[in-house]
Amino acid sequence: MPPYLPLCAPCRRIPRGLASLLVAVLFLLSPTVTYAQTAPPPAFQPVVRWFFAEGSTQPPFETWFVVLNPTNQSANLRFTFQLQGGGTVTHDFTVGPRARFSLWANPILPNQAFSTRLDADQLVYAERSMYVGFDGTVVPGVPSPHRLWLFAEGSTQPPFHTWLLLQNPNDQPATATLTYLRDTGGPVTQTVALPPTARVSIFVNQVLPNAAFSTRIESDLPIVAERAMYRFPGNAALAKAGVTAPSRTWFFAEGRTTGPYLPSPRPGPVDTWLLLQNPHPQPVRVRVTVFSAEDRAPMPLFFTLPPQSRRSFFLNHLIGDGFASFGMRVEAEAEIVAERSIFWGPEPRGAYSAVGAPALATTWYLAEGTELPYQGAELPFPTFIHILNPNDRPAEGTIDFLLQDGQVITRSFGVRPQRKWSLSVRDYLRHDLYGVSAVVKTSVPTVVERTMFIRDQERVGAHNTVGIPHP
């Protein structure tokens, strides 16, 4: 990853040295965590695996893993870190029943770039958060490697830098073929060799300069792929795992033309972009339905995607000021890939993004979430949960908030038909939180996202993800 990003991290909410000590003490003393490093770890049979292609503790990055255990049994966790250049490091932990667990990777794996495999003997859900500059990214774990990966978004046009992170979890080398589908011009192909049990970083700006593109990755062995983007100045960060198959439908619970939700110390414009990839050799027609958070009827938008292309749509210009906060349903006549990116404020701008959900569900898991106080700020990590109900009938639901100490707090809510609705975690819990996960259940199928803002003095960053649906 680039070595020249300015130093900052989530633990700068209080003085950096004190923050590191405080987090380390809280982590080691947590009653739901067992830290086992001195003896060979006992063998156990995993029932779930999560993969993360990206991860770095090299300055100025900080990397966290958050695990939600919604079961009534303690879960054994095994983190296997696959280092860039080869080699592995393994650490074991335990998370209690109906609880969440946070792992700060920097103290146990300093100054490394790596991928991760998480094995667990209970059905747990995992996310990885990374912080750099004033911004951050979050990615849910990938349940299994695949031979095909697709990304709708990508840009090396100034001010963007784009990286592709490839994880080879196999014991033998793999070869990946990367095809870049540009906004203008034909496809560009690159071949990459992947060492066994290692991760490889590709700085796309050196391969495909000054281009807007989507990416198709095909490998001779199953691998895991992520994409990270940085926007200069200010290092606004965006990162997402790819999708393993295109779909005719995609859903987003978040979108906006004003905001963000919290009072910003540096207010400015909010821009929402929809990025669509057409991997087919023929054009594809697309219908996008925009669902308002206010009392407005859904708005349809129609596009045609050229063959083997990606297109960017600036939604602010297409839907106008009447949709300040909204969700979306994307429907295509053939399988495509859809992502959404949001930028706000003057320079340096904050940013967050998400890959759409290809299907609705009635249960969604959100492992990450915190509002740890710092420097007297009232809301250092304001956390919001967004729910889109595209159905013709209301959605009744509950949210189980799972705290770091094993406490579970349940709240009820309702979402009107064909509406997007957002809640503030702080408003629903109303007490200081070190860490909180959430399980969202609804009476009709919905899509759920979470946005977590990062306040750093006069700047505001954020990260966002669609939840993990019930299998």
PDB file of N, CA, C and O in Angstrom, residues 117-177:
ATOM      1  N   ARG A 117      -7.357 -15.271   6.927  1.00  0.00           N
ATOM      2  CA  ARG A 117      -8.406 -16.291   6.950  1.00  0.00           C
ATOM      3  C   ARG A 117      -8.834 -16.476   8.397  1.00  0.00           C
ATOM      4  O   ARG A 117      -7.998 -16.704   9.275  1.00  0.00           O
ATOM      5  N   LEU A 118     -10.127 -16.367   8.656  1.00  0.00           N
ATOM      6  CA  LEU A 118     -10.682 -16.558   9.989  1.00  0.00           C
ATOM      7  C   LEU A 118     -11.492 -17.846  10.001  1.00  0.00           C
ATOM      8  O   LEU A 118     -12.444 -17.998   9.233  1.00  0.00           O
ATOM      9  N   ASP A 119     -11.104 -18.791  10.879  1.00  0.00           N
ATOM     10  CA  ASP A 119     -11.853 -20.028  11.085  1.00  0.00           C
ATOM     11  C   ASP A 119     -12.573 -19.939  12.426  1.00  0.00           C
ATOM     12  O   ASP A 119     -11.995 -19.469  13.419  1.00  0.00           O
ATOM     13  N   ALA A 120     -13.822 -20.415  12.489  1.00  0.00           N
ATOM     14  CA  ALA A 120     -14.586 -20.406  13.732  1.00  0.00           C
ATOM     15  C   ALA A 120     -15.395 -21.687  13.842  1.00  0.00           C
ATOM     16  O   ALA A 120     -15.844 -22.233  12.828  1.00  0.00           O
ATOM     17  N   ASP A 121     -15.588 -22.152  15.093  1.00  0.00           N
ATOM     18  CA  ASP A 121     -16.344 -23.386  15.292  1.00  0.00           C
ATOM     19  C   ASP A 121     -17.814 -23.126  15.625  1.00  0.00           C
ATOM     20  O   ASP A 121     -18.538 -24.047  15.996  1.00  0.00           O
ATOM     21  N   GLN A 122     -18.256 -21.860  15.493  1.00  0.00           N
ATOM     22  CA  GLN A 122     -19.666 -21.492  15.551  1.00  0.00           C
ATOM     23  C   GLN A 122     -19.951 -20.558  14.374  1.00  0.00           C
ATOM     24  O   GLN A 122     -19.015 -20.011  13.775  1.00  0.00           O
ATOM     25  N   LEU A 123     -21.227 -20.379  14.055  1.00  0.00           N
ATOM     26  CA  LEU A 123     -21.592 -19.532  12.917  1.00  0.00           C
ATOM     27  C   LEU A 123     -21.484 -18.068  13.343  1.00  0.00           C
ATOM     28  O   LEU A 123     -22.455 -17.472  13.830  1.00  0.00           O
ATOM     29  N   VAL A 124     -20.301 -17.486  13.165  1.00  0.00           N
ATOM     30  CA  VAL A 124     -20.053 -16.089  13.505  1.00  0.00           C
ATOM     31  C   VAL A 124     -19.996 -15.271  12.222  1.00  0.00           C
ATOM     32  O   VAL A 124     -19.873 -15.812  11.117  1.00  0.00           O
ATOM     33  N   TYR A 125     -20.060 -13.942  12.387  1.00  0.00           N
ATOM     34  CA  TYR A 125     -20.008 -13.010  11.257  1.00  0.00           C
ATOM     35  C   TYR A 125     -18.880 -12.013  11.521  1.00  0.00           C
ATOM     36  O   TYR A 125     -18.700 -11.559  12.661  1.00  0.00           O
ATOM     37  N   ALA A 126     -18.131 -11.655  10.479  1.00  0.00           N
ATOM     38  CA  ALA A 126     -16.901 -10.883  10.682  1.00  0.00           C
ATOM     39  C   ALA A 126     -16.789  -9.753   9.673  1.00  0.00           C
ATOM     40  O   ALA A 126     -17.199  -9.880   8.515  1.00  0.00           O
ATOM     41  N   GLU A 127     -16.196  -8.643  10.140  1.00  0.00           N
ATOM     42  CA  GLU A 127     -15.854  -7.505   9.291  1.00  0.00           C
ATOM     43  C   GLU A 127     -14.435  -7.061   9.618  1.00  0.00           C
ATOM     44  O   GLU A 127     -13.911  -7.342  10.703  1.00  0.00           O
ATOM     45  N   ARG A 128     -13.826  -6.344   8.678  1.00  0.00           N
ATOM     46  CA  ARG A 128     -12.500  -5.744   8.890  1.00  0.00           C
ATOM     47  C   ARG A 128     -12.581  -4.253   8.622  1.00  0.00           C
ATOM     48  O   ARG A 128     -13.084  -3.832   7.571  1.00  0.00           O
ATOM     49  N   SER A 129     -12.118  -3.457   9.575  1.00  0.00           N
ATOM     50  CA  SER A 129     -12.059  -2.000   9.416  1.00  0.00           C
ATOM     51  C   SER A 129     -10.605  -1.564   9.345  1.00  0.00           C
ATOM     52  O   SER A 129      -9.757  -2.071  10.085  1.00  0.00           O
ATOM     53  N   MET A 130     -10.329  -0.604   8.449  1.00  0.00           N
ATOM     54  CA  MET A 130      -8.994  -0.008   8.346  1.00  0.00           C
ATOM     55  C   MET A 130      -9.132   1.506   8.406  1.00  0.00           C
ATOM     56  O   MET A 130     -10.102   2.068   7.886  1.00  0.00           O
ATOM     57  N   TYR A 131      -8.161   2.154   9.047  1.00  0.00           N
ATOM     58  CA  TYR A 131      -8.188   3.602   9.232  1.00  0.00           C
ATOM     59  C   TYR A 131      -6.869   4.185   8.744  1.00  0.00           C
ATOM     60  O   TYR A 131      -5.795   3.639   8.999  1.00  0.00           O
ATOM     61  N   VAL A 132      -6.994   5.322   8.027  1.00  0.00           N
ATOM     62  CA  VAL A 132      -5.828   6.016   7.493  1.00  0.00           C
ATOM     63  C   VAL A 132      -6.233   7.455   7.227  1.00  0.00           C
ATOM     64  O   VAL A 132      -7.358   7.731   6.819  1.00  0.00           O
ATOM     65  N   GLY A 133      -5.308   8.401   7.474  1.00  0.00           N
ATOM     66  CA  GLY A 133      -5.682   9.793   7.352  1.00  0.00           C
ATOM     67  C   GLY A 133      -6.831  10.067   8.302  1.00  0.00           C
ATOM     68  O   GLY A 133      -6.857   9.620   9.443  1.00  0.00           O
ATOM     69  N   PHE A 134      -7.852  10.786   7.841  1.00  0.00           N
ATOM     70  CA  PHE A 134      -9.034  11.033   8.659  1.00  0.00           C
ATOM     71  C   PHE A 134     -10.173  10.096   8.287  1.00  0.00           C
ATOM     72  O   PHE A 134     -11.282  10.215   8.814  1.00  0.00           O
ATOM     73  N   ASP A 135      -9.935   9.162   7.376  1.00  0.00           N
ATOM     74  CA  ASP A 135     -11.005   8.344   6.819  1.00  0.00           C
ATOM     75  C   ASP A 135     -10.781   6.876   7.152  1.00  0.00           C
ATOM     76  O   ASP A 135      -9.785   6.497   7.776  1.00  0.00           O
ATOM     77  N   GLY A 136     -11.714   6.038   6.726  1.00  0.00           N
ATOM     78  CA  GLY A 136     -11.615   4.611   6.988  1.00  0.00           C
ATOM     79  C   GLY A 136     -12.399   3.808   5.984  1.00  0.00           C
ATOM     80  O   GLY A 136     -13.170   4.337   5.174  1.00  0.00           O
ATOM     81  N   THR A 137     -12.210   2.484   6.029  1.00  0.00           N
ATOM     82  CA  THR A 137     -12.940   1.560   5.164  1.00  0.00           C
ATOM     83  C   THR A 137     -13.393   0.371   6.000  1.00  0.00           C
ATOM     84  O   THR A 137     -12.823   0.066   7.048  1.00  0.00           O
ATOM     85  N   VAL A 138     -14.421  -0.319   5.537  1.00  0.00           N
ATOM     86  CA  VAL A 138     -14.883  -1.536   6.197  1.00  0.00           C
ATOM     87  C   VAL A 138     -15.311  -2.527   5.128  1.00  0.00           C
ATOM     88  O   VAL A 138     -15.902  -2.145   4.107  1.00  0.00           O
ATOM     89  N   VAL A 139     -14.990  -3.811   5.346  1.00  0.00           N
ATOM     90  CA  VAL A 139     -15.316  -4.862   4.391  1.00  0.00           C
ATOM     91  C   VAL A 139     -15.805  -6.082   5.169  1.00  0.00           C
ATOM     92  O   VAL A 139     -15.100  -6.569   6.057  1.00  0.00           O
ATOM     93  N   PRO A 140     -17.003  -6.608   4.878  1.00  0.00           N
ATOM     94  CA  PRO A 140     -17.412  -7.881   5.471  1.00  0.00           C
ATOM     95  C   PRO A 140     -16.549  -9.013   4.936  1.00  0.00           C
ATOM     96  O   PRO A 140     -16.025  -8.963   3.813  1.00  0.00           O
ATOM     97  N   GLY A 141     -16.407 -10.065   5.736  1.00  0.00           N
ATOM     98  CA  GLY A 141     -15.635 -11.202   5.284  1.00  0.00           C
ATOM     99  C   GLY A 141     -16.268 -11.889   4.083  1.00  0.00           C
ATOM    100  O   GLY A 141     -17.482 -11.880   3.890  1.00  0.00           O
ATOM    101  N   VAL A 142     -15.418 -12.483   3.266  1.00  0.00           N
ATOM    102  CA  VAL A 142     -15.854 -13.274   2.108  1.00  0.00           C
ATOM    103  C   VAL A 142     -15.926 -14.729   2.558  1.00  0.00           C
ATOM    104  O   VAL A 142     -14.957 -15.258   3.115  1.00  0.00           O
ATOM    105  N   PRO A 143     -17.054 -15.433   2.352  1.00  0.00           N
ATOM    106  CA  PRO A 143     -17.192 -16.782   2.899  1.00  0.00           C
ATOM    107  C   PRO A 143     -16.345 -17.850   2.222  1.00  0.00           C
ATOM    108  O   PRO A 143     -16.077 -18.884   2.840  1.00  0.00           O
ATOM    109  N   SER A 144     -15.896 -17.620   0.988  1.00  0.00           N
ATOM    110  CA  SER A 144     -15.093 -18.637   0.312  1.00  0.00           C
ATOM    111  C   SER A 144     -14.369 -18.026  -0.876  1.00  0.00           C
ATOM    112  O   SER A 144     -14.842 -17.052  -1.475  1.00  0.00           O
ATOM    113  N   PRO A 145     -13.205 -18.587  -1.243  1.00  0.00           N
ATOM    114  CA  PRO A 145     -12.510 -18.122  -2.458  1.00  0.00           C
ATOM    115  C   PRO A 145     -13.277 -18.534  -3.712  1.00  0.00           C
ATOM    116  O   PRO A 145     -14.080 -19.465  -3.698  1.00  0.00           O
ATOM    117  N   HIS A 146     -13.007 -17.799  -4.809  1.00  0.00           N
ATOM    118  CA  HIS A 146     -13.639 -18.094  -6.097  1.00  0.00           C
ATOM    119  C   HIS A 146     -12.636 -17.844  -7.218  1.00  0.00           C
ATOM    120  O   HIS A 146     -11.629 -17.148  -7.034  1.00  0.00           O
ATOM    121  N   ARG A 147     -12.960 -18.390  -8.386  1.00  0.00           N
ATOM    122  CA  ARG A 147     -12.105 -18.177  -9.559  1.00  0.00           C
ATOM    123  C   ARG A 147     -12.456 -16.900 -10.317  1.00  0.00           C
ATOM    124  O   ARG A 147     -11.680 -16.437 -11.144  1.00  0.00           O
ATOM    125  N   LEU A 148     -13.645 -16.317 -10.065  1.00  0.00           N
ATOM    126  CA  LEU A 148     -14.089 -15.114 -10.766  1.00  0.00           C
ATOM    127  C   LEU A 148     -14.430 -14.030  -9.758  1.00  0.00           C
ATOM    128  O   LEU A 148     -15.139 -14.269  -8.773  1.00  0.00           O
ATOM    129  N   TRP A 149     -13.937 -12.794 -10.029  1.00  0.00           N
ATOM    130  CA  TRP A 149     -14.246 -11.625  -9.193  1.00  0.00           C
ATOM    131  C   TRP A 149     -14.541 -10.437 -10.101  1.00  0.00           C
ATOM    132  O   TRP A 149     -13.847 -10.234 -11.108  1.00  0.00           O
ATOM    133  N   LEU A 150     -15.566  -9.640  -9.725  1.00  0.00           N
ATOM    134  CA  LEU A 150     -15.987  -8.500 -10.533  1.00  0.00           C
ATOM    135  C   LEU A 150     -16.080  -7.252  -9.659  1.00  0.00           C
ATOM    136  O   LEU A 150     -16.576  -7.308  -8.524  1.00  0.00           O
ATOM    137  N   PHE A 151     -15.631  -6.119 -10.211  1.00  0.00           N
ATOM    138  CA  PHE A 151     -15.725  -4.815  -9.552  1.00  0.00           C
ATOM    139  C   PHE A 151     -16.307  -3.817 -10.548  1.00  0.00           C
ATOM    140  O   PHE A 151     -15.803  -3.690 -11.665  1.00  0.00           O
ATOM    141  N   ALA A 152     -17.340  -3.083 -10.138  1.00  0.00           N
ATOM    142  CA  ALA A 152     -17.914  -2.074 -11.025  1.00  0.00           C
ATOM    143  C   ALA A 152     -17.126  -0.770 -10.990  1.00  0.00           C
ATOM    144  O   ALA A 152     -17.097  -0.030 -11.972  1.00  0.00           O
ATOM    145  N   GLU A 153     -16.517  -0.434  -9.851  1.00  0.00           N
ATOM    146  CA  GLU A 153     -15.852   0.857  -9.649  1.00  0.00           C
ATOM    147  C   GLU A 153     -14.339   0.717  -9.807  1.00  0.00           C
ATOM    148  O   GLU A 153     -13.757  -0.339  -9.547  1.00  0.00           O
ATOM    149  N   GLY A 154     -13.707   1.813 -10.217  1.00  0.00           N
ATOM    150  CA  GLY A 154     -12.255   1.899 -10.304  1.00  0.00           C
ATOM    151  C   GLY A 154     -11.864   3.148 -11.071  1.00  0.00           C
ATOM    152  O   GLY A 154     -12.500   3.491 -12.073  1.00  0.00           O
ATOM    153  N   SER A 155     -10.844   3.844 -10.598  1.00  0.00           N
ATOM    154  CA  SER A 155     -10.386   5.034 -11.302  1.00  0.00           C
ATOM    155  C   SER A 155      -8.932   5.324 -10.965  1.00  0.00           C
ATOM    156  O   SER A 155      -8.516   5.238  -9.804  1.00  0.00           O
ATOM    157  N   THR A 156      -8.176   5.657 -11.989  1.00  0.00           N
ATOM    158  CA  THR A 156      -6.817   6.182 -11.820  1.00  0.00           C
ATOM    159  C   THR A 156      -6.727   7.612 -12.328  1.00  0.00           C
ATOM    160  O   THR A 156      -5.638   8.163 -12.458  1.00  0.00           O
ATOM    161  N   GLN A 157      -7.893   8.208 -12.620  1.00  0.00           N
ATOM    162  CA  GLN A 157      -7.917   9.617 -13.009  1.00  0.00           C
ATOM    163  C   GLN A 157      -7.634  10.474 -11.777  1.00  0.00           C
ATOM    164  O   GLN A 157      -8.145  10.186 -10.691  1.00  0.00           O
ATOM    165  N   PRO A 158      -6.820  11.518 -11.914  1.00  0.00           N
ATOM    166  CA  PRO A 158      -6.595  12.384 -10.759  1.00  0.00           C
ATOM    167  C   PRO A 158      -7.930  12.869 -10.206  1.00  0.00           C
ATOM    168  O   PRO A 158      -8.823  13.223 -10.984  1.00  0.00           O
ATOM    169  N   PRO A 159      -8.160  12.828  -8.876  1.00  0.00           N
ATOM    170  CA  PRO A 159      -7.192  12.607  -7.796  1.00  0.00           C
ATOM    171  C   PRO A 159      -7.192  11.206  -7.215  1.00  0.00           C
ATOM    172  O   PRO A 159      -6.889  11.036  -6.032  1.00  0.00           O
ATOM    173  N   PHE A 160      -7.515  10.146  -8.001  1.00  0.00           N
ATOM    174  CA  PHE A 160      -7.697   8.814  -7.435  1.00  0.00           C
ATOM    175  C   PHE A 160      -6.484   7.911  -7.648  1.00  0.00           C
ATOM    176  O   PHE A 160      -5.836   7.952  -8.701  1.00  0.00           O
ATOM    177  N   HIS A 161      -6.213   7.091  -6.644  1.00  0.00           N
ATOM    178  CA  HIS A 161      -5.284   5.968  -6.728  1.00  0.00           C
ATOM    179  C   HIS A 161      -6.076   4.699  -6.434  1.00  0.00           C
ATOM    180  O   HIS A 161      -6.842   4.648  -5.465  1.00  0.00           O
ATOM    181  N   THR A 162      -5.898   3.666  -7.252  1.00  0.00           N
ATOM    182  CA  THR A 162      -6.627   2.413  -7.078  1.00  0.00           C
ATOM    183  C   THR A 162      -5.654   1.252  -6.944  1.00  0.00           C
ATOM    184  O   THR A 162      -4.699   1.136  -7.724  1.00  0.00           O
ATOM    185  N   TRP A 163      -5.921   0.396  -5.957  1.00  0.00           N
ATOM    186  CA  TRP A 163      -5.140  -0.815  -5.707  1.00  0.00           C
ATOM    187  C   TRP A 163      -6.071  -2.026  -5.786  1.00  0.00           C
ATOM    188  O   TRP A 163      -7.222  -1.958  -5.362  1.00  0.00           O
ATOM    189  N   LEU A 164      -5.557  -3.129  -6.308  1.00  0.00           N
ATOM    190  CA  LEU A 164      -6.232  -4.419  -6.235  1.00  0.00           C
ATOM    191  C   LEU A 164      -5.412  -5.327  -5.323  1.00  0.00           C
ATOM    192  O   LEU A 164      -4.184  -5.418  -5.465  1.00  0.00           O
ATOM    193  N   LEU A 165      -6.087  -5.981  -4.365  1.00  0.00           N
ATOM    194  CA  LEU A 165      -5.438  -6.849  -3.391  1.00  0.00           C
ATOM    195  C   LEU A 165      -5.933  -8.262  -3.624  1.00  0.00           C
ATOM    196  O   LEU A 165      -7.146  -8.523  -3.570  1.00  0.00           O
ATOM    197  N   LEU A 166      -5.005  -9.185  -3.908  1.00  0.00           N
ATOM    198  CA  LEU A 166      -5.346 -10.555  -4.266  1.00  0.00           C
ATOM    199  C   LEU A 166      -4.782 -11.509  -3.225  1.00  0.00           C
ATOM    200  O   LEU A 166      -3.588 -11.482  -2.924  1.00  0.00           O
ATOM    201  N   GLN A 167      -5.643 -12.357  -2.676  1.00  0.00           N
ATOM    202  CA  GLN A 167      -5.255 -13.334  -1.672  1.00  0.00           C
ATOM    203  C   GLN A 167      -5.313 -14.729  -2.280  1.00  0.00           C
ATOM    204  O   GLN A 167      -6.355 -15.162  -2.772  1.00  0.00           O
ATOM    205  N   ASN A 168      -4.169 -15.439  -2.218  1.00  0.00           N
ATOM    206  CA  ASN A 168      -4.128 -16.830  -2.650  1.00  0.00           C
ATOM    207  C   ASN A 168      -4.052 -17.716  -1.410  1.00  0.00           C
ATOM    208  O   ASN A 168      -2.989 -17.864  -0.814  1.00  0.00           O
ATOM    209  N   PRO A 169      -5.163 -18.311  -0.973  1.00  0.00           N
ATOM    210  CA  PRO A 169      -5.138 -19.141   0.235  1.00  0.00           C
ATOM    211  C   PRO A 169      -4.668 -20.563  -0.007  1.00  0.00           C
ATOM    212  O   PRO A 169      -4.635 -21.368   0.929  1.00  0.00           O
ATOM    213  N   ASN A 170      -4.305 -20.884  -1.247  1.00  0.00           N
ATOM    214  CA  ASN A 170      -3.934 -22.246  -1.602  1.00  0.00           C
ATOM    215  C   ASN A 170      -2.468 -22.529  -1.287  1.00  0.00           C
ATOM    216  O   ASN A 170      -1.652 -21.617  -1.141  1.00  0.00           O
ATOM    217  N   ASP A 171      -2.141 -23.817  -1.216  1.00  0.00           N
ATOM    218  CA  ASP A 171      -0.767 -24.234  -0.948  1.00  0.00           C
ATOM    219  C   ASP A 171       0.079 -24.286  -2.208  1.00  0.00           C
ATOM    220  O   ASP A 171       1.250 -24.676  -2.152  1.00  0.00           O
ATOM    221  N   GLN A 172      -0.479 -23.915  -3.354  1.00  0.00           N
ATOM    222  CA  GLN A 172       0.286 -23.889  -4.598  1.00  0.00           C
ATOM    223  C   GLN A 172       0.084 -22.543  -5.296  1.00  0.00           C
ATOM    224  O   GLN A 172      -0.880 -21.836  -5.011  1.00  0.00           O
ATOM    225  N   PRO A 173       0.989 -22.167  -6.194  1.00  0.00           N
ATOM    226  CA  PRO A 173       0.866 -20.872  -6.878  1.00  0.00           C
ATOM    227  C   PRO A 173      -0.402 -20.815  -7.723  1.00  0.00           C
ATOM    228  O   PRO A 173      -0.934 -21.831  -8.180  1.00  0.00           O
ATOM    229  N   ALA A 174      -0.882 -19.595  -7.929  1.00  0.00           N
ATOM    230  CA  ALA A 174      -2.037 -19.352  -8.788  1.00  0.00           C
ATOM    231  C   ALA A 174      -1.680 -18.266  -9.790  1.00  0.00           C
ATOM    232  O   ALA A 174      -0.771 -17.452  -9.564  1.00  0.00           O
ATOM    233  N   THR A 175      -2.403 -18.250 -10.903  1.00  0.00           N
ATOM    234  CA  THR A 175      -2.235 -17.217 -11.918  1.00  0.00           C
ATOM    235  C   THR A 175      -3.576 -16.537 -12.151  1.00  0.00           C
ATOM    236  O   THR A 175      -4.584 -17.209 -12.410  1.00  0.00           O
ATOM    237  N   ALA A 176      -3.585 -15.212 -12.047  1.00  0.00           N
ATOM    238  CA  ALA A 176      -4.818 -14.446 -12.225  1.00  0.00           C
ATOM    239  C   ALA A 176      -4.708 -13.573 -13.462  1.00  0.00           C
ATOM    240  O   ALA A 176      -3.664 -12.955 -13.713  1.00  0.00           O
ATOM    241  N   THR A 177      -5.781 -13.502 -14.236  1.00  0.00           N
ATOM    242  CA  THR A 177      -5.869 -12.626 -15.398  1.00  0.00           C
ATOM    243  C   THR A 177      -6.845 -11.510 -15.087  1.00  0.00           C
ATOM    244  O   THR A 177      -8.013 -11.768 -14.773  1.00  0.00           O
TER     245      THR A 177
END
